[in-house]
Amino acid sequence: MNTQTAVGRFGRFGGRYVPETLVPALMELEEAYTAARADPTFDAEVAQVLREFVGRPTTLTPARRLTEAWGGAHVWLKREDLAHTGAHKINNTVGQVLLARRMGKKRIIAETGAGQHGVATATACALFGLPCEVFMGALDVERQALNVFRMRALGAVVRPVESGSRTLKDAMNEAMRTWVSQVSDTHYVIGSAAGPHPYPTVVRDFQAIIGTELRTQAQAAFGKLPDAIVACVGGGSNAIGVLHPFIGDASVRLIGVEAGGHGLDSGQHGASLTLGTEGVLHGSRSLVLQDADGQIQEAHSISAGLDYPGVGPELAHLAKTGRMEVRTATDDEALAAFYEVARLEGILPALETSHAFARGKELARELGAGKYLVINCSGRGDKDVATISARGVPPAVGVKP
Amino acid sequence: MSGEIAKAFARAKARGEGALVAYGMAGDPDLPRSVDVFAAMVEGGADIIEVGVAFSDPIADGPVIQGAAERALKAGSTLKRVLDEVVPELRRRCPETPLVIMTYVNVIMAMGEERFAKLARERGVSGAILPDLPPEESGSLRATFDAAGVDLIPLCAPTTPQARAEAIAKDARGFVYCVSVAGVTGMRAQLPADLSQRLELVRKASLVPVVAGFGISTAEQARTLSAHADGVVVGSAIVRAAHSEGPQAARAMCAEIKRGLKR
């Protein structure tokens, strides 16, 4: 089902609010993308790379001990953490880099928050032999040392961005500013389902493989569609990817979980769907965290990937129309969920994903026994271990010290 | 449409000069002292003043103007305060010089398009430049501005195909702002070789004056370009001068560019 209401619009949201210099490039991208999608050889090539290199389809795993511990619905996990590079981000970068190559672009730039999108872009560039430059907030460079190393190891140049809050939004500003000066031979791989049209559509389509696989796997695993699907929401690429194929299925509850940070009343959070107002950021009209004068506010989350004051326009539309339910989880709740999942299921989820798990517990109870809840396990937590261990590790279970 | 902008270009032309459209950041280093900078720019020969209103996430700006925006925000600059405190004082001190607000679309949306247009017109603002609002997105806002008598000044880029550039020019209000380089604001040693040809094409299609901007910081560049345009925009060079040496440096920079614009 398509929620696009006009070209590049999702209800009131979306559009293309960029400097005139970029408008022709976005038109060219839109045209090239439309042509590529109409060409079966392109889809076949993307599918082949996803299968042979990324490791798709990712599995749908029953979380038996969480199901038992939470005492409610059957909990299943869609395992994007098992995709190559450790997160769903690779689905989109493989698609966009193949598209860029088709368009004859000579180099790739990208922005990254937690570094997963940067690693995924660097990986796709290494695979297809294109030079790659990744803009990353200087604060994120500090807190995501592992991913910075991975990008460099893959041959990418990491550019720390010192302006503003030194996080994802500033990295995106700098990537756009750079793109304006190099637009003729450079493709900008945006990692969130955000930015100017056609990016929200392009990213969503490449990520919709998550939900498309889930439809088939759910039927095979428990004989019906899930009763509810939960995903964390920063910019929203994993959320729109897993949820989009279910928009037309009224029986399926769609739930997005945002970063509650230090709490919604603390002023330090990343809850743009919950507390944002209509505005324009990074080329699209959506819900953004801003003050009364239209200045964008700094978001906060323990998770670098949810630390973004905007959200993709299609998710804003789904939230405003009520099709997607929006909840939040605080830093502390995400940390608690991280350990619960680690110790009950043997999975270290990314801090982003831990937000979805934090709300999964109450959703499982709300749904009740006999229902099926799928949590999108958007990425693995290796990159976050320094942040998490700095807070101290709880004692081992069931073993005397 | 406001007539002030057309008159300013006509006055410059009558004196045998290209027009200088000079940009400054309102609120840098603070609101009252930025008024002194703007007034000094007019004394130095600026024909039209672009009053920059800071935005936290300026995707079209280079480092000099980004830095100025950060300082202005720290000093408490907002669109409301610029309209309340900077614009009226500037109208009093330089009544002849048209003022154009330059900011990002989110700042206007936050105030409300209609409220901005009405307030701006009441206070004596002639136009607005919104670098992240291409023609496809500007329909309702432009109608509101037209009704209030505020010119929404469009931009044209080096990457804009000719037919699109002509359409932008034909439909323009105030003047057409031709971005000289594919890039952000800021000084450049070299301007593209085909710039003069592009300016002539836009000028042919346009019913309003055409100016070149982005990257211009010397009298020599101004002289070269003014042969093919009705004027030039200078921003970063003035902002940098004002930041390091105060209003007198901004005045000197304008006077220097103005020398290049004499025909």
XYZ file of C-alpha atoms in Angstrom:
664
model
C 0.000 0.000 0.000
C 1.286 3.406 -0.891
C 0.957 6.239 1.590
C 2.429 8.755 -0.825
C -0.352 11.295 -1.419
C 1.310 13.469 -4.046
C 4.725 13.412 -5.658
C 7.148 13.340 -2.760
C 4.422 13.954 -0.165
C 3.018 11.846 2.639
C -0.011 13.843 3.688
C 1.371 17.209 4.789
C 4.883 15.865 5.077
C 7.799 15.364 2.716
C 8.761 17.637 -0.173
C 12.064 18.928 -1.392
C 13.342 21.909 0.602
C 16.897 22.246 -0.650
C 19.146 24.815 -2.319
C 18.387 25.236 -6.022
C 21.827 23.769 -6.827
C 20.595 20.363 -5.602
C 17.162 20.374 -7.233
C 18.372 19.127 -10.641
C 20.389 16.361 -8.918
C 17.327 15.240 -6.972
C 15.274 15.245 -10.178
C 17.984 13.190 -11.870
C 18.025 10.763 -8.933
C 14.245 10.444 -9.004
C 14.308 9.718 -12.726
C 17.183 7.244 -12.469
C 15.514 5.505 -9.546
C 12.187 5.180 -11.348
C 13.950 3.773 -14.404
C 15.988 1.349 -12.288
C 12.919 0.013 -10.509
C 11.223 -0.529 -13.839
C 14.233 -2.537 -15.030
C 14.064 -6.154 -13.818
C 17.832 -6.538 -14.147
C 18.331 -3.893 -11.442
C 16.041 -5.608 -8.952
C 17.684 -8.930 -9.775
C 21.140 -7.489 -9.160
C 20.090 -5.970 -5.806
C 18.449 -9.259 -4.796
C 21.542 -11.244 -5.721
C 23.847 -9.038 -3.643
C 21.440 -9.174 -0.699
C 21.379 -12.955 -0.894
C 25.051 -13.693 -1.573
C 26.773 -10.894 0.311
C 24.376 -9.544 2.944
C 23.007 -12.921 3.970
C 19.316 -12.373 3.353
C 16.745 -13.419 4.192
C 17.583 -12.752 7.820
C 15.911 -15.216 10.167
C 12.748 -14.840 12.213
C 13.690 -16.203 15.632
C 11.320 -17.266 18.420
C 12.297 -15.559 21.698
C 11.142 -18.353 23.969
C 12.632 -17.169 27.238
C 11.432 -13.588 26.734
C 7.983 -14.955 25.939
C 8.039 -16.923 29.165
C 9.490 -14.098 31.268
C 7.113 -11.461 29.972
C 4.071 -13.669 30.389
C 2.117 -12.461 27.399
C 2.154 -12.775 23.647
C 4.567 -14.998 21.739
C 7.643 -12.871 21.065
C 9.534 -13.303 17.788
C 12.557 -11.393 16.558
C 13.265 -10.285 12.998
C 17.033 -10.589 12.974
C 18.503 -7.645 11.066
C 21.422 -7.910 13.486
C 22.435 -11.002 11.513
C 22.766 -9.109 8.242
C 26.335 -8.446 7.112
C 27.849 -5.442 8.952
C 25.435 -6.029 11.817
C 22.385 -3.937 11.041
C 19.602 -3.290 8.530
C 21.527 -0.308 7.108
C 23.266 -2.501 4.522
C 19.947 -3.158 2.683
C 19.781 0.489 1.663
C 23.445 1.152 0.977
C 23.760 -1.809 -1.396
C 20.732 -0.524 -3.308
C 21.857 3.098 -3.404
C 25.461 2.354 -4.336
C 24.268 0.127 -7.201
C 21.974 2.966 -8.245
C 24.838 5.467 -8.073
C 27.000 3.200 -10.203
C 24.163 2.922 -12.719
C 24.009 6.731 -12.779
C 27.744 6.917 -13.497
C 28.614 8.660 -10.220
C 32.308 8.549 -9.347
C 32.229 8.909 -5.586
C 29.976 8.449 -2.582
C 29.386 10.574 0.480
C 27.260 9.677 3.493
C 26.397 10.862 6.975
C 26.317 8.597 9.972
C 25.200 8.710 13.588
C 26.075 5.506 15.413
C 28.293 4.558 12.514
C 26.206 1.618 11.263
C 25.142 3.499 8.143
C 28.716 4.677 7.645
C 30.046 1.134 7.917
C 27.329 -0.150 5.582
C 28.106 2.571 3.022
C 31.853 1.962 3.290
C 31.189 -1.750 2.823
C 29.061 -1.294 -0.300
C 31.674 1.111 -1.689
C 34.452 -1.407 -1.051
C 32.398 -4.111 -2.736
C 31.778 -2.026 -5.851
C 35.044 -0.072 -5.892
C 33.871 3.493 -5.282
C 35.655 6.058 -3.084
C 33.686 6.890 0.047
C 33.656 9.794 2.490
C 31.578 9.642 5.680
C 30.580 12.672 7.772
C 30.167 11.932 11.451
C 29.557 14.233 14.400
C 32.744 14.620 16.436
C 30.879 13.467 19.569
C 29.777 10.311 17.750
C 33.354 9.735 16.543
C 34.306 9.588 20.225
C 31.529 7.296 21.375
C 31.589 4.923 18.380
C 35.304 4.134 18.106
C 34.726 0.603 16.807
C 32.666 1.766 13.848
C 35.126 4.557 13.070
C 37.840 1.905 12.831
C 35.652 -0.323 10.665
C 34.955 2.488 8.184
C 38.636 3.348 7.948
C 39.595 -0.308 7.585
C 37.165 -0.532 4.669
C 38.963 2.339 2.963
C 36.521 5.161 3.713
C 37.531 8.619 4.888
C 35.778 9.649 8.116
C 35.244 13.398 8.470
C 34.510 14.491 12.046
C 32.008 17.391 12.134
C 32.621 19.955 14.861
C 29.617 22.248 14.306
C 26.407 22.412 16.372
C 25.720 19.477 18.668
C 28.500 17.414 16.970
C 26.033 14.595 16.301
C 23.954 13.146 13.466
C 22.067 16.301 12.454
C 25.305 18.227 12.062
C 26.852 15.379 10.084
C 23.834 15.556 7.763
C 24.190 19.347 7.372
C 27.844 18.930 6.473
C 27.154 16.100 4.027
C 24.531 18.271 2.290
C 26.872 21.272 2.181
C 29.566 19.067 0.660
C 27.132 17.551 -1.801
C 26.143 21.043 -3.013
C 29.743 21.632 -4.116
C 30.334 18.200 -5.671
C 26.923 17.347 -6.985
C 27.901 16.603 -10.593
C 29.946 13.449 -9.902
C 28.928 12.517 -6.351
C 26.006 10.538 -4.973
C 24.891 11.224 -1.421
C 23.745 8.007 0.268
C 21.273 9.135 2.931
C 20.807 6.470 5.581
C 17.479 7.430 7.126
C 14.096 7.492 5.418
C 14.426 11.266 5.707
C 15.833 14.090 3.601
C 14.437 15.625 0.417
C 12.289 13.712 -2.071
C 13.006 11.100 -3.439
C 15.172 9.872 -0.521
C 12.353 8.932 1.893
C 10.865 6.767 -0.856
C 14.177 5.298 -2.047
C 15.330 4.364 1.462
C 11.918 2.959 2.392
C 11.763 0.804 -0.737
C 15.227 -0.659 -0.146
C 14.398 -1.309 3.525
C 10.935 -2.761 2.839
C 12.691 -6.096 2.209
C 12.557 -6.503 6.025
C 8.768 -6.406 6.173
C 8.325 -8.299 2.930
C 10.392 -11.197 4.261
C 8.579 -11.011 7.588
C 5.174 -11.487 5.908
C 6.289 -14.773 4.373
C 8.212 -15.933 7.439
C 5.340 -15.175 9.841
C 2.936 -17.236 7.735
C 5.410 -20.128 7.758
C 6.297 -19.827 11.456
C 2.924 -19.244 13.068
C 0.449 -19.418 10.241
C -0.693 -15.792 10.162
C 0.492 -12.197 10.153
C 1.843 -10.847 13.448
C -0.658 -9.132 15.743
C 1.836 -6.356 16.408
C 5.251 -5.243 15.158
C 7.583 -3.017 17.170
C 10.550 -1.037 15.855
C 12.728 1.724 17.234
C 12.527 5.127 15.522
C 15.302 7.658 15.087
C 15.189 8.851 11.485
C 13.119 5.726 11.018
C 14.657 3.549 8.286
C 14.311 0.207 10.086
C 10.828 1.141 11.271
C 9.469 2.107 7.857
C 11.232 -0.918 6.353
C 9.574 -3.464 8.625
C 6.223 -1.659 8.980
C 5.531 -0.425 5.454
C 4.476 -3.775 3.942
C 1.817 -4.072 6.704
C 0.204 -0.627 6.431
C -2.807 -2.086 4.616
C -3.300 -4.907 7.133
C -5.716 -3.527 9.698
C -5.208 -6.524 12.010
C -1.527 -5.693 12.499
C -0.688 -3.080 15.116
C 2.326 -0.995 14.123
C 4.349 0.489 16.973
C 7.300 2.864 16.822
C 9.479 3.481 19.894
C 11.389 6.741 20.171
C 14.252 7.775 22.422
C 12.896 9.106 25.709
C 16.438 10.037 26.759
C 16.432 11.375 30.322
C 12.614 11.564 30.197
C 10.081 13.467 28.096
C 9.854 16.320 30.594
C 13.649 16.634 30.894
C 14.044 18.411 27.580
C 16.730 15.827 26.740
C 15.292 13.225 24.414
C 14.873 12.326 20.748
C 11.082 12.034 20.671
C 10.223 14.027 17.546
C 7.028 12.084 16.759
C 5.778 12.490 20.323
C 6.831 16.065 21.072
C 7.948 17.528 17.736
C 6.145 20.183 15.728
C 5.830 20.657 11.987
C 8.927 22.066 10.416
C 11.536 21.709 7.709
C 14.841 20.008 8.462
C 17.319 18.460 6.023
C 15.116 18.988 3.019
C 11.768 17.659 4.116
C 8.752 18.830 6.026
C 8.160 16.594 9.002
C 7.922 16.634 12.784
C 11.001 18.176 14.361
C 12.217 19.186 17.792
C 12.445 22.967 17.607
C 11.865 26.041 19.704
C 9.156 28.657 19.116
C 11.498 30.590 16.799
C 12.113 27.626 14.498
C 15.614 26.794 15.729
C 16.252 23.060 15.759
C 16.851 21.707 19.240
C 19.536 19.213 20.098
C 18.240 15.713 20.641
C 19.575 13.420 23.320
C 19.746 9.657 23.519
C 22.176 7.168 24.977
C 21.934 5.655 21.512
C 23.826 7.644 18.883
C 21.470 6.346 16.185
C 18.347 7.766 17.852
C 19.975 11.082 18.679
C 18.210 12.990 15.889
C 15.746 15.893 16.216
C 13.759 14.939 13.104
C 12.050 11.859 11.677
C 11.213 10.585 8.207
C 8.121 12.227 6.672
C 6.246 8.983 6.014
C 6.500 7.989 9.686
C 5.290 11.460 10.676
C 2.281 10.876 8.430
C 1.628 7.380 9.837
C 1.865 8.764 13.373
C -0.412 11.752 12.692
C -3.043 9.597 10.997
C -2.894 7.120 13.880
C -1.862 4.142 11.756
C 1.337 3.836 13.763
C 1.279 3.993 17.567
C 4.163 5.899 19.078
C 5.767 5.183 22.435
C 9.042 6.165 24.048
C 11.694 4.439 26.162
C 14.235 6.228 28.334
C 17.996 5.634 28.359
C 17.676 3.634 31.581
C 14.824 1.509 30.257
C 16.834 0.752 27.107
C 19.852 -0.287 29.197
C 17.734 -2.565 31.364
C 16.232 -4.119 28.239
C 19.716 -4.619 26.786
C 20.723 -6.856 29.709
C 17.389 -8.633 29.827
C 17.672 -9.628 26.163
C 21.350 -10.492 26.511
C 20.754 -12.797 29.457
C 17.501 -14.388 28.386
C 18.141 -14.773 24.664
C 21.905 -14.658 24.163
C 21.633 -11.615 21.930
C 23.352 -8.254 22.523
C 20.972 -5.842 20.810
C 22.096 -2.390 19.668
C 21.095 0.417 22.022
C 18.652 1.600 19.336
C 17.011 -1.820 19.270
C 17.010 -1.973 23.075
C 14.433 0.835 23.002
C 12.074 -1.411 21.021
C 12.671 -4.255 23.496
C 11.996 -1.926 26.440
C 8.440 -1.370 25.207
C 8.077 -4.921 23.898
C 7.653 -6.179 27.425
C 4.468 -4.217 28.145
C 3.170 -4.771 24.616
C 3.499 -8.524 25.049
C 1.349 -8.242 28.194
C -1.158 -5.925 26.527
C -1.615 -8.313 23.628
C -1.871 -11.337 25.900
C -1.239 -15.049 25.463
C -1.930 -16.541 22.073
C -1.042 -13.361 20.186
C 2.136 -12.810 18.195
C 4.482 -9.867 18.695
C 7.454 -9.295 16.395
C 10.284 -7.020 17.488
C 12.537 -5.750 14.746
C 16.043 -6.490 15.972
C 17.493 -3.665 13.868
C 21.145 -4.141 14.789
C 23.635 -5.714 17.150
C 25.171 -4.044 20.149
C 28.907 -4.602 19.607
C 29.384 -0.964 18.667
C 27.748 0.133 21.930
C 29.725 -1.975 24.400
C 32.002 0.907 25.469
C 28.992 3.138 26.233
C 27.166 0.356 28.052
C 30.092 -1.070 30.042
C 31.015 2.446 31.231
C 27.857 2.243 33.346
C 28.979 -0.955 35.050
C 27.945 -4.522 34.265
C 25.397 -6.248 36.540
C 26.677 -9.440 38.272
C 26.543 -12.804 36.504
C 23.408 -14.911 36.900
C 23.219 -18.360 38.476
C 26.962 -18.662 39.196
C 28.607 -18.012 42.546
C 31.401 -15.462 42.218
C 5.279 43.802 -5.589
C 7.372 46.264 -3.689
C 8.803 49.077 -5.767
C 11.761 49.853 -3.504
C 14.031 47.203 -4.956
C 13.438 48.323 -8.547
C 14.127 51.920 -7.526
C 17.418 50.993 -5.859
C 18.630 49.243 -9.018
C 17.462 52.211 -11.121
C 19.358 54.662 -8.914
C 22.578 52.650 -9.222
C 22.131 52.385 -12.972
C 21.520 56.138 -13.278
C 24.843 56.708 -11.538
C 26.491 54.354 -13.997
C 27.119 51.651 -11.435
C 26.253 48.047 -10.849
C 24.246 47.576 -7.660
C 25.841 46.181 -4.516
C 23.583 43.841 -2.588
C 25.367 43.463 0.744
C 24.705 40.705 3.272
C 25.171 40.924 7.011
C 24.104 38.699 9.897
C 21.574 40.317 12.208
C 22.633 39.759 15.809
C 26.351 39.330 15.121
C 27.929 40.216 17.521
C 24.607 41.336 19.051
C 21.447 43.014 17.772
C 22.330 46.720 18.370
C 25.882 46.385 17.088
C 24.725 44.541 13.979
C 22.606 47.613 13.165
C 25.848 49.640 13.238
C 27.395 47.154 10.800
C 24.414 47.392 8.428
C 24.459 51.207 8.573
C 28.199 51.199 7.848
C 27.569 48.952 4.833
C 25.129 51.558 3.475
C 27.678 54.322 4.095
C 30.197 52.236 2.164
C 27.847 52.211 -0.829
C 25.571 49.174 -0.422
C 22.426 49.674 -2.528
C 20.341 46.887 -0.991
C 20.862 45.235 2.393
C 20.306 41.539 2.959
C 19.485 41.095 6.608
C 20.556 37.562 7.525
C 18.430 35.862 10.177
C 20.285 32.990 11.809
C 19.110 29.380 11.554
C 20.604 26.522 13.560
C 21.037 24.209 10.561
C 22.115 26.311 7.559
C 22.686 23.835 4.718
C 23.468 26.482 2.072
C 26.092 28.365 4.080
C 29.839 28.098 4.268
C 31.938 28.385 7.438
C 32.014 32.212 7.702
C 28.242 32.629 7.706
C 27.720 29.479 9.792
C 29.999 30.993 12.415
C 28.100 34.297 12.284
C 24.804 32.433 12.716
C 26.119 30.619 15.776
C 27.198 33.924 17.330
C 23.861 35.547 16.502
C 21.894 32.697 18.062
C 24.027 32.901 21.200
C 23.295 36.632 21.318
C 19.557 35.875 21.259
C 18.752 36.780 17.667
C 15.348 35.602 16.441
C 13.228 36.570 13.438
C 10.807 38.375 15.759
C 13.568 40.393 17.402
C 15.147 41.230 14.037
C 11.787 42.587 12.823
C 11.189 44.412 16.105
C 14.644 45.762 16.876
C 16.916 45.695 13.812
C 14.624 46.537 10.903
C 12.887 49.645 12.373
C 16.203 51.121 13.543
C 17.751 50.484 10.157
C 14.781 52.082 8.366
C 15.280 55.140 10.559
C 19.003 55.365 9.868
C 18.971 54.428 6.170
C 15.438 55.167 4.906
C 16.360 54.898 1.221
C 17.957 51.457 1.242
C 15.670 48.460 0.633
C 15.943 45.649 3.161
C 15.621 42.003 2.236
C 15.405 39.250 4.847
C 17.557 36.199 4.125
C 16.870 33.107 6.178
C 15.719 29.476 5.957
C 12.146 28.382 5.404
C 11.755 26.783 8.848
C 12.293 30.133 10.543
C 9.477 31.670 8.470
C 7.189 28.652 9.030
C 7.708 28.856 12.784
C 6.505 32.480 12.818
C 3.746 31.698 10.331
C 3.884 32.766 6.687
C 1.092 35.322 6.967
C 2.259 36.798 10.214
C 5.771 37.178 8.825
C 4.588 38.785 5.573
C 2.371 41.257 7.419
C 4.959 42.194 10.058
C 7.751 42.426 7.511
C 5.753 44.774 5.288
C 4.659 46.944 8.233
C 8.249 47.335 9.352
C 9.490 48.195 5.866
C 11.002 44.968 4.569
C 10.908 44.798 0.763
C 11.676 41.164 0.106
C 12.887 37.786 1.322
C 15.390 35.204 0.120
C 14.930 31.614 1.308
C 17.762 29.479 -0.082
C 16.080 26.177 0.793
C 12.772 26.979 -0.868
C 12.866 26.020 -4.564
C 9.978 27.115 -6.841
C 8.167 23.766 -6.493
C 7.702 24.326 -2.760
C 7.115 28.071 -2.769
C 3.587 28.365 -4.216
C 1.482 29.212 -1.162
C 4.202 31.224 0.481
C 4.736 33.319 -2.601
C 1.016 34.048 -2.926
C 0.984 35.210 0.698
C 4.044 37.382 0.135
C 2.592 38.828 -3.087
C -0.596 39.789 -1.278
C 1.408 41.525 1.440
C 3.764 43.250 -1.003
C 6.917 41.372 -0.024
C 9.019 40.106 -2.945
C 10.036 36.449 -2.748
C 13.385 36.597 -4.543
C 14.261 33.362 -6.373
C 17.648 31.743 -6.790
C 19.198 30.234 -9.868
C 22.173 27.851 -9.697
C 24.967 26.769 -12.057
C 23.309 23.348 -12.156
C 19.908 24.777 -13.153
C 19.077 23.709 -16.717
C 18.473 26.594 -19.110
C 14.712 26.106 -19.526
C 14.247 25.986 -15.767
C 16.447 29.058 -15.291
C 14.344 30.931 -17.839
C 11.133 29.912 -16.086
C 12.531 31.056 -12.742
C 13.644 34.360 -14.249
C 10.336 35.052 -16.041
C 8.419 34.587 -12.828
C 10.798 36.383 -10.494
C 9.966 39.104 -7.983
C 12.456 41.776 -6.890
C 15.528 40.385 -8.577
C 16.997 37.052 -9.605
C 19.806 35.819 -7.391
C 22.191 33.841 -9.591
C 24.378 31.604 -7.496
C 27.769 31.794 -9.194
C 29.268 28.506 -8.021
C 27.931 25.049 -7.187
C 28.636 25.212 -3.495
C 27.905 26.993 -0.263
C 28.385 30.691 0.492
C 31.969 31.849 0.846
C 34.845 33.527 -0.889
C 36.431 31.942 -3.970
C 39.626 32.878 -5.752
C 38.219 31.658 -9.083
C 34.719 31.964 -10.457
C 33.477 29.599 -13.178
C 34.404 30.557 -16.744
C 30.862 30.159 -18.070
C 29.313 32.400 -15.416
C 29.038 35.508 -17.599
C 27.288 33.543 -20.322
C 24.804 32.094 -17.818
C 24.103 35.520 -16.385
C 23.339 36.883 -19.865
C 20.878 34.040 -20.525
C 19.032 34.615 -17.272
C 19.063 38.365 -17.854
C 17.495 37.930 -21.276
C 14.588 35.982 -19.774
C 14.096 38.185 -16.749
C 11.845 41.203 -16.292
C 13.636 42.145 -13.080
C 17.332 42.810 -12.367
C 19.763 39.906 -12.172
C 22.594 39.713 -9.647
C 25.447 37.259 -9.131
C 26.296 36.015 -5.665
C 28.331 33.406 -3.690
C 32.106 33.549 -3.798
C 32.546 37.243 -4.620
C 34.989 39.181 -2.444
C 37.068 41.512 -4.626
C 36.520 44.659 -6.681
C 38.012 42.867 -9.661
C 35.468 40.025 -9.484
C 32.702 42.617 -9.108
C 33.961 44.498 -12.163
C 34.068 41.370 -14.320
C 30.602 40.233 -13.309
C 28.861 43.581 -13.437
C 29.436 43.658 -17.190
C 26.954 40.763 -17.380
C 24.654 41.431 -14.429
C 22.820 44.307 -12.765
C 24.802 43.848 -9.603
C 26.552 41.501 -7.236
C 25.895 40.063 -3.787
C 28.727 40.049 -1.275
C 28.282 38.247 2.027
C 31.070 36.235 3.618
C 33.767 38.850 2.895
C 31.719 41.548 4.656
C 30.706 39.290 7.548
C 34.309 38.288 8.101
C 35.533 41.887 7.975
C 32.854 43.040 10.425
C 33.582 40.159 12.771
C 37.321 40.754 12.945
C 37.476 44.546 12.715
C 34.008 45.968 13.264
C 31.663 48.230 11.263
C 34.434 50.336 9.703
C 35.872 47.245 8.021
C 32.434 46.350 6.649
C 32.129 49.906 5.294
C 35.590 49.663 3.687
C 34.769 46.290 2.130
C 31.564 47.689 0.593
C 33.405 50.754 -0.699
C 36.065 48.519 -2.239
C 33.508 46.322 -4.045
C 31.623 49.432 -5.100
C 34.768 50.735 -6.824
C 34.701 47.624 -8.960
C 31.051 48.227 -9.835
C 31.605 51.714 -11.316
C 31.300 51.526 -15.071
